[in-house]
Coordinates of C-alpha atoms and ligand atoms in Angstrom, one line a residue:
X1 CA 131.3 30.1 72.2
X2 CA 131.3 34.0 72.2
X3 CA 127.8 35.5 71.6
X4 CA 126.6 39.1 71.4
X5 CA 125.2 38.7 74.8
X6 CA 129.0 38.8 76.2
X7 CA 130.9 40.6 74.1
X8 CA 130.6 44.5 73.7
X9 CA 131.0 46.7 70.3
X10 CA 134.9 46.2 70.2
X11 CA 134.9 42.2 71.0
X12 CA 136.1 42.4 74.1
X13 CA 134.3 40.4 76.8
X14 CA 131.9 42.2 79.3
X15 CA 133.1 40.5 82.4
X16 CA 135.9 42.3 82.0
X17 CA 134.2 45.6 83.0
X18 CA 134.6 44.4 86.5
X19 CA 138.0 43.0 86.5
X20 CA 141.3 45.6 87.2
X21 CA 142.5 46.8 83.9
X22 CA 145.4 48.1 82.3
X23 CA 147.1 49.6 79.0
X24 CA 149.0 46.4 77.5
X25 CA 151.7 46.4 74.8
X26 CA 149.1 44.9 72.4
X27 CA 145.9 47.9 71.3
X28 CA 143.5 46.7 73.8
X29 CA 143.3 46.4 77.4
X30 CA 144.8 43.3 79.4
X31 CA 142.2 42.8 82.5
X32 CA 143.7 41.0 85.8
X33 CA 141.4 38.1 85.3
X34 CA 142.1 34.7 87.8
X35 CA 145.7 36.1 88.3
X36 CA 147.5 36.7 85.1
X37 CA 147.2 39.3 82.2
X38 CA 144.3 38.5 80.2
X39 CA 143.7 40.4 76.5
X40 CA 140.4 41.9 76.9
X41 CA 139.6 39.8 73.2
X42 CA 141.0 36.4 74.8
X43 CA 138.5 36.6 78.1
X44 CA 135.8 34.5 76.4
X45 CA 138.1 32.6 74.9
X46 CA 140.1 31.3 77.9
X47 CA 136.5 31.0 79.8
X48 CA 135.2 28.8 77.0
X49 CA 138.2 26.5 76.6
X50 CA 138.3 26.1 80.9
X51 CA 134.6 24.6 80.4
X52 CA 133.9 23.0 77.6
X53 CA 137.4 21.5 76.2
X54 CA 137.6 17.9 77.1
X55 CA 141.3 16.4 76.8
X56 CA 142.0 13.0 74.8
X57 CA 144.9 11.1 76.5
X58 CA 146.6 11.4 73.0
X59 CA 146.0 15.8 72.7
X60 CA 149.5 17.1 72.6
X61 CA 149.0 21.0 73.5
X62 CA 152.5 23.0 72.7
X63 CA 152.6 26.0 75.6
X64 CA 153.8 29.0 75.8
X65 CA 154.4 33.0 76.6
X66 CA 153.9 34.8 73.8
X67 CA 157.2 35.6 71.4
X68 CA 159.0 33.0 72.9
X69 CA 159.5 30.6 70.4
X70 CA 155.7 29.3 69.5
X71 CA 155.4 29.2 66.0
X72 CA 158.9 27.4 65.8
X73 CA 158.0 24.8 68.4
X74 CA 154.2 24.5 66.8
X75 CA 155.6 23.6 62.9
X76 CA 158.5 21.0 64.6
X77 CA 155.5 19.3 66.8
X78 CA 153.4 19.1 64.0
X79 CA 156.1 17.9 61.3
X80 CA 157.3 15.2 64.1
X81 CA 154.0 13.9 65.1
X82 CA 152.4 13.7 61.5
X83 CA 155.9 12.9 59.7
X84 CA 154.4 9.5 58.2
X85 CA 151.5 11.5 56.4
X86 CA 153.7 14.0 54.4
X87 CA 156.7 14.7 52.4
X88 CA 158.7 17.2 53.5
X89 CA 159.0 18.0 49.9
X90 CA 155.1 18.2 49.9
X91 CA 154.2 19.6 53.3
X92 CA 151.2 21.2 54.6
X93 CA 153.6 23.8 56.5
X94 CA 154.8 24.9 52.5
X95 CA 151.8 26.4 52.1
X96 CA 150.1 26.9 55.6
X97 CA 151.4 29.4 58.5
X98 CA 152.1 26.9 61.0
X99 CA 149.3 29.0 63.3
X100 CA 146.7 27.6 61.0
X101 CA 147.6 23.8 61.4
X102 CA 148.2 23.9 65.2
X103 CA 144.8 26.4 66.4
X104 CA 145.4 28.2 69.7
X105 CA 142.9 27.3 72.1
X106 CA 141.7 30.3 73.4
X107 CA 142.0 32.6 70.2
X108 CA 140.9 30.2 67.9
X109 CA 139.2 27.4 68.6
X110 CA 137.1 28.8 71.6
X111 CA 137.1 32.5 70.6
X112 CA 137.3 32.9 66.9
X113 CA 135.0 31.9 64.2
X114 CA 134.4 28.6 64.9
X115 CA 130.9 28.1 64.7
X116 CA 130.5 24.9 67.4
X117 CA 133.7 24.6 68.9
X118 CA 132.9 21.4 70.9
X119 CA 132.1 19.8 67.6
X120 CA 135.1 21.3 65.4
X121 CA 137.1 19.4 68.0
X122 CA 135.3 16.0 67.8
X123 CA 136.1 15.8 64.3
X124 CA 139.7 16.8 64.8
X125 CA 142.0 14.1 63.4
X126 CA 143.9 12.6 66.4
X127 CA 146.7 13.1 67.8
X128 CA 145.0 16.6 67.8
X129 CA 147.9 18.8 68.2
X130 CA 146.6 22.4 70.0
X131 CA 148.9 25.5 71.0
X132 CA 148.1 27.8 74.5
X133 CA 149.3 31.0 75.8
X134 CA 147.0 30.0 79.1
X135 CA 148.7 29.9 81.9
X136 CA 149.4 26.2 83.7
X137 CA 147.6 27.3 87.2
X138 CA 144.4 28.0 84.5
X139 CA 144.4 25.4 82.2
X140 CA 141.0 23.2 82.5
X141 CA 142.1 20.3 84.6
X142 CA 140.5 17.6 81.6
X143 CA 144.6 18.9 80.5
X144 CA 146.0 18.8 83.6
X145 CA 144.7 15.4 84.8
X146 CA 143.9 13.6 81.8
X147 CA 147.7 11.9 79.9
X148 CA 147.9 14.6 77.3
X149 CA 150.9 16.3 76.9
X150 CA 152.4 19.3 77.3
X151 CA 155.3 20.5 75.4
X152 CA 156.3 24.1 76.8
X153 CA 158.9 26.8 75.1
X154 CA 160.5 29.8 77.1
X155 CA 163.0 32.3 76.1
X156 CA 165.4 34.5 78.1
X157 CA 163.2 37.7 78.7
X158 CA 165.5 40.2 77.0
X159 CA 165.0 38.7 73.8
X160 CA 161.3 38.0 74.5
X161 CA 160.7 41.4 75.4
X162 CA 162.4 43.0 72.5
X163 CA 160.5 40.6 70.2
X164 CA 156.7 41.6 71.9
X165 CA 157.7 45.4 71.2
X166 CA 158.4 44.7 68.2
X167 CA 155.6 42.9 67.1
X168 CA 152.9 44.8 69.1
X169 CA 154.0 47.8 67.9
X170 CA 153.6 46.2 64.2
X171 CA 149.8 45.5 65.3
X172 CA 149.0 49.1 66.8
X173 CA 150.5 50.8 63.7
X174 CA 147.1 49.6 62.3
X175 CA 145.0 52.5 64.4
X176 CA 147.2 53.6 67.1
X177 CA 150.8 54.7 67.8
X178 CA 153.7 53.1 68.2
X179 CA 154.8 52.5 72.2
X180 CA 158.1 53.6 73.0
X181 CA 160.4 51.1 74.1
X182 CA 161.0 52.8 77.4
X183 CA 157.1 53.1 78.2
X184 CA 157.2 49.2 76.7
X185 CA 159.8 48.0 79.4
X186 CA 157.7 49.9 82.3
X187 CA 155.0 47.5 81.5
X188 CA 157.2 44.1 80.4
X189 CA 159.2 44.9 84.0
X190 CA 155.9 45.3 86.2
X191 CA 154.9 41.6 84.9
X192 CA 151.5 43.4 82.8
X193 CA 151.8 41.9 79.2
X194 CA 149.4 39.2 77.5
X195 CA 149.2 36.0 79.9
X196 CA 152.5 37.9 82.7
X197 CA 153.4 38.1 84.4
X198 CA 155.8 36.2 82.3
X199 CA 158.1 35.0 85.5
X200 CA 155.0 33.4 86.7
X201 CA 154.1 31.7 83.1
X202 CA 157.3 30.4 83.2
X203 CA 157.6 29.4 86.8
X204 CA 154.1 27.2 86.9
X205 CA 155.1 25.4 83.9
X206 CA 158.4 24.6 85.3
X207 CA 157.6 23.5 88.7
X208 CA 155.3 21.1 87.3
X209 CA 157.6 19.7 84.5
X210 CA 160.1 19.2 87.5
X211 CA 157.6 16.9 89.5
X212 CA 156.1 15.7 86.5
X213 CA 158.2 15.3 83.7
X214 CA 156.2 13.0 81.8
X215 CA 153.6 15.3 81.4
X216 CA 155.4 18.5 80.6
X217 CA 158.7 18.5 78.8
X218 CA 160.3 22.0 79.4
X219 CA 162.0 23.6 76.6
X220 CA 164.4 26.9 76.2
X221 CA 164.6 29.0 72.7
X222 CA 167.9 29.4 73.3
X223 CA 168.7 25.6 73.8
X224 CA 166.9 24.5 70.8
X225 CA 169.2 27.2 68.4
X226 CA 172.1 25.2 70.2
X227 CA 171.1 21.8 69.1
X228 CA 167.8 21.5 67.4
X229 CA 168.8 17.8 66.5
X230 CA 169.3 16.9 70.2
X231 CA 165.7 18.4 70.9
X232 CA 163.5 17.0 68.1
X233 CA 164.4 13.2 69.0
X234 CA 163.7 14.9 72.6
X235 CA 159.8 16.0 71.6
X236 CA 159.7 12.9 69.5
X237 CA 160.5 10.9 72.9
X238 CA 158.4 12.4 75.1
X239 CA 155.4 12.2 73.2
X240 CA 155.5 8.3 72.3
X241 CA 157.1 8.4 68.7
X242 CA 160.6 8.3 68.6
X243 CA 163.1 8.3 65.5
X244 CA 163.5 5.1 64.5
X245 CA 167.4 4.1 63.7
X246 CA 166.4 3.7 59.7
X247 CA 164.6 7.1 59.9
X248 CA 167.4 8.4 61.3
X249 CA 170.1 7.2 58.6
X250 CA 167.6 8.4 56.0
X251 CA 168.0 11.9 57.6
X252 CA 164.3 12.1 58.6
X253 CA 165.3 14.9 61.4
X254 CA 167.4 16.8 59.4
X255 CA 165.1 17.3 56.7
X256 CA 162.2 18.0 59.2
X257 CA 164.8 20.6 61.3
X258 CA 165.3 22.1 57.4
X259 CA 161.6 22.0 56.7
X260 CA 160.8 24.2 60.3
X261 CA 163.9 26.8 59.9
X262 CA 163.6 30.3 60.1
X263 CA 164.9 30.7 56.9
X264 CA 162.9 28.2 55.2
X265 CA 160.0 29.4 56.8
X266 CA 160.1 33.2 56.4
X267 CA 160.6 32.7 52.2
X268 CA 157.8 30.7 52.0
X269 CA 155.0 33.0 49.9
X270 CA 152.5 32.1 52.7
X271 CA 154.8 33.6 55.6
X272 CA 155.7 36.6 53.1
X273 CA 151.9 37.7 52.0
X274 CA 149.3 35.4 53.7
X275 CA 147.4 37.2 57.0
X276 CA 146.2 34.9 60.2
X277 CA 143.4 37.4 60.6
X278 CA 142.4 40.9 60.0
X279 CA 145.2 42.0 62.5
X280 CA 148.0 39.9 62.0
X281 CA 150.5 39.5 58.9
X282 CA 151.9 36.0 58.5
X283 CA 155.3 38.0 58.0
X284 CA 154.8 39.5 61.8
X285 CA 155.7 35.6 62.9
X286 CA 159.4 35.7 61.6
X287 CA 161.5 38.7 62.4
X288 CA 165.0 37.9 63.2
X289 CA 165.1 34.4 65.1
X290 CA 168.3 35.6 66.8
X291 CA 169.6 34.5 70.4
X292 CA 171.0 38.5 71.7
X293 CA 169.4 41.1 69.6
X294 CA 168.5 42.1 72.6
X295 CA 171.8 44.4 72.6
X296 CA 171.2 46.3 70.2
X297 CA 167.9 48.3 71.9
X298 CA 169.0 48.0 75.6
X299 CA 170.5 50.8 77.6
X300 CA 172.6 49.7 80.7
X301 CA 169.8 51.0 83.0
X302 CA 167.5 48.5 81.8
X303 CA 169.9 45.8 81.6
X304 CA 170.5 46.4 85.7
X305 CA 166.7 46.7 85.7
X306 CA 165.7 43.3 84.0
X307 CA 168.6 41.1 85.7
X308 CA 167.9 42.3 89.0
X309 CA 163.9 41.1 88.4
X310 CA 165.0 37.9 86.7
X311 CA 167.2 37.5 89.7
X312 CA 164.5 38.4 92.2
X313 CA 161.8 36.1 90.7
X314 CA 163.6 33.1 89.6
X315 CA 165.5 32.8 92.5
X316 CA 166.0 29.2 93.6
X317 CA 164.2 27.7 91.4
X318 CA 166.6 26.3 89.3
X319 CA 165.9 28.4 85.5
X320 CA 168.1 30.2 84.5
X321 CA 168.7 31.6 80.5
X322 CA 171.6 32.1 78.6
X323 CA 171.1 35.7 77.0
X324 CA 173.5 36.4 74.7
X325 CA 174.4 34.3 71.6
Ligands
LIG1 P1 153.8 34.1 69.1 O1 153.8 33.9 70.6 O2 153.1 35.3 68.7 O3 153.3 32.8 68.4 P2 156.5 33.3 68.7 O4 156.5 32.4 67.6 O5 156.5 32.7 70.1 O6 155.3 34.3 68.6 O7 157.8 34.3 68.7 C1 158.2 34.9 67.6 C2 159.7 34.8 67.6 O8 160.2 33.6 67.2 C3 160.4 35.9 66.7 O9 161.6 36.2 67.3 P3 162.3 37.6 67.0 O10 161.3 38.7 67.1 O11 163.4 37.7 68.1 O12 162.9 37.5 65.6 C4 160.6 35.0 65.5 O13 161.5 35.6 64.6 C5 161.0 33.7 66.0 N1 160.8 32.6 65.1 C6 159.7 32.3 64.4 N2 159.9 31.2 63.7 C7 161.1 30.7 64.0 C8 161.8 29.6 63.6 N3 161.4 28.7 62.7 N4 163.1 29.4 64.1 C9 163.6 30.3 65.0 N5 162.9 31.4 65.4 C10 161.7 31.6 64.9

């Protein structure tokens, strides 16, 4: 859906000349735009997928802030939903970055090179399976209302924010230098990075997995490291295919928990050399899928700093992380 008529000479959209702007950790600008962070490349994008994507009751759309946990929660959705098509010793996510089975909505279907968007997704085999970084309050309400499913990922935010500098600063080395972790946390703790603030992300997903937990199953990074087996017959639950008993003796969960590791995943030769685009490595997906490295990069200052705003915005609502392995 993005034409020359909206976009200027760098990509980015030209409605966002009007909206507030500011320096984000990524290279371009992230523009205030209906209340969250936007990335001045993902404007048209999240426009296009609020009007023209229309939810099937089977969609399953995997949410989440960025560096939280997606490309993990992506490759067990799809090796769970489509586990009677493949192998696991012959499995599209061997060869394929799990990013390119599961397109993001607003970077790829609706703002990358798809030609006809509205047609790519009509010919979609079903259940389509779709990730988002969109925000709940902004998702098109053909998601909201319709039965698809959301399955959304958090992470504590000292691990998420030490895994966005990290990989932002892998981008920018491309054309521009690397941001300094304290000039990083300035902008992490003031809520302005891609689709923040991130308490809010996190809060609108949450209140509305608490009154409707049918339609949004709430997951943590941290929980799934603790028992990934618990959690996959969880996500197989909640979206209408569940494990049956002889799967289960077979070790169907195992091998798919094997099949999605971290360690599998990073050797594969497509995570090692293949590119999503022009900007981003595979490799940039799969750094150190730790709970805690956090420790190693915080002073005590910004430890004070970040509990006290965790504190402050998740107050009473019930979330809370566990940040240290
Ligand atoms: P995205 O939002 O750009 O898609 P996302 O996948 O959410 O990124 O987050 C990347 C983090 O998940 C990385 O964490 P780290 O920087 O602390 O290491 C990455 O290593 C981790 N990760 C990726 N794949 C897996 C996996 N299969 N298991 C566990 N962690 C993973």
């Amino acid at each position: 859906m993005a034409s020359a008529d909206t976009k200027d000479a760098n990509g980015e959209d030209k409605l966002a000349y009007s909206l507030r702007r500011e320096s984000g950790l990524a290279s371009s600008y992230l523009y205030l735009f209906q209340e969250f962070w936007c990335p001045g490349i993902a404007i048209e994008g999240v426009k296009g997928f609020q009007k023209y994507f229309q939810a099937k009751d089977n969609d399953v759309v995997v949410a989440s802030f960025p560096k939280t946990g997606t490309t993990w929660l992506i490759a067990l959705t799809f090796a769970i939903v489509n586990r009677q098509y493949f192998s696991t010793e012959n499995h599209p996510l061997l060869t394929s970055n799990p990013h390119t089975l599961v397109p993001c909505l607003e970077f790829k279907i609706f703002c990358d090179d798809i030609h006809d968007p509205v047609l790519h997704l009509s010919n979609m085999l079903e259940p389509r399976l779709f990730s988002t970084h969109t925000p709940f309050t902004a998702l098109p309400k053909s998601i909201t209302e319709s039965n698809a499913k959301i399955v959304y990922i958090c992470r504590n935010p000292f691990d998420t924010f030490i895994s966005a500098w990290t990989y932002f600063n892998k981008i920018r080395s491309m054309s521009l230098p690397a941001l300094e972790l304290e000039e990083a946390f300035e902008m992490y703790c003031n809520g302005i990075v891609s689709f923040g603030p991130w308490w809010s992300h996190m809060l609108g997903y949450w209140k509305e997995s608490m009154a409707r937990p049918n339609k949004v199953l709430f997951l943590k990074y941290e929980d799934l490291k603790e028992n990934v087996n618990f959690y996959v017959k969880n996500i197989a639950e909640f979206l209408g295919c569940p494990f049956t008993a002889e799967e289960e003796r077979v070790g169907e969960i195992e091998s798919i928990i094997k099949l999605c590791s971290f360690e599998k995943m990073k050797e594969l030769e497509v995570n090692i050399s293949g590119k999503l685009d022009k900007f981003i490595d595979n490799k940039f997906f799969f750094r150190k899928g730790e709970i805690g490295d956090w420790v190693n990069y915080f002073s005590p200052s910004m430890v004070n700093k970040l509990s006290k705003i965790i504190e402050e915005k998740l107050c009473g609502s019930g979330l809370s992380f566990k940040i240290c392995s």
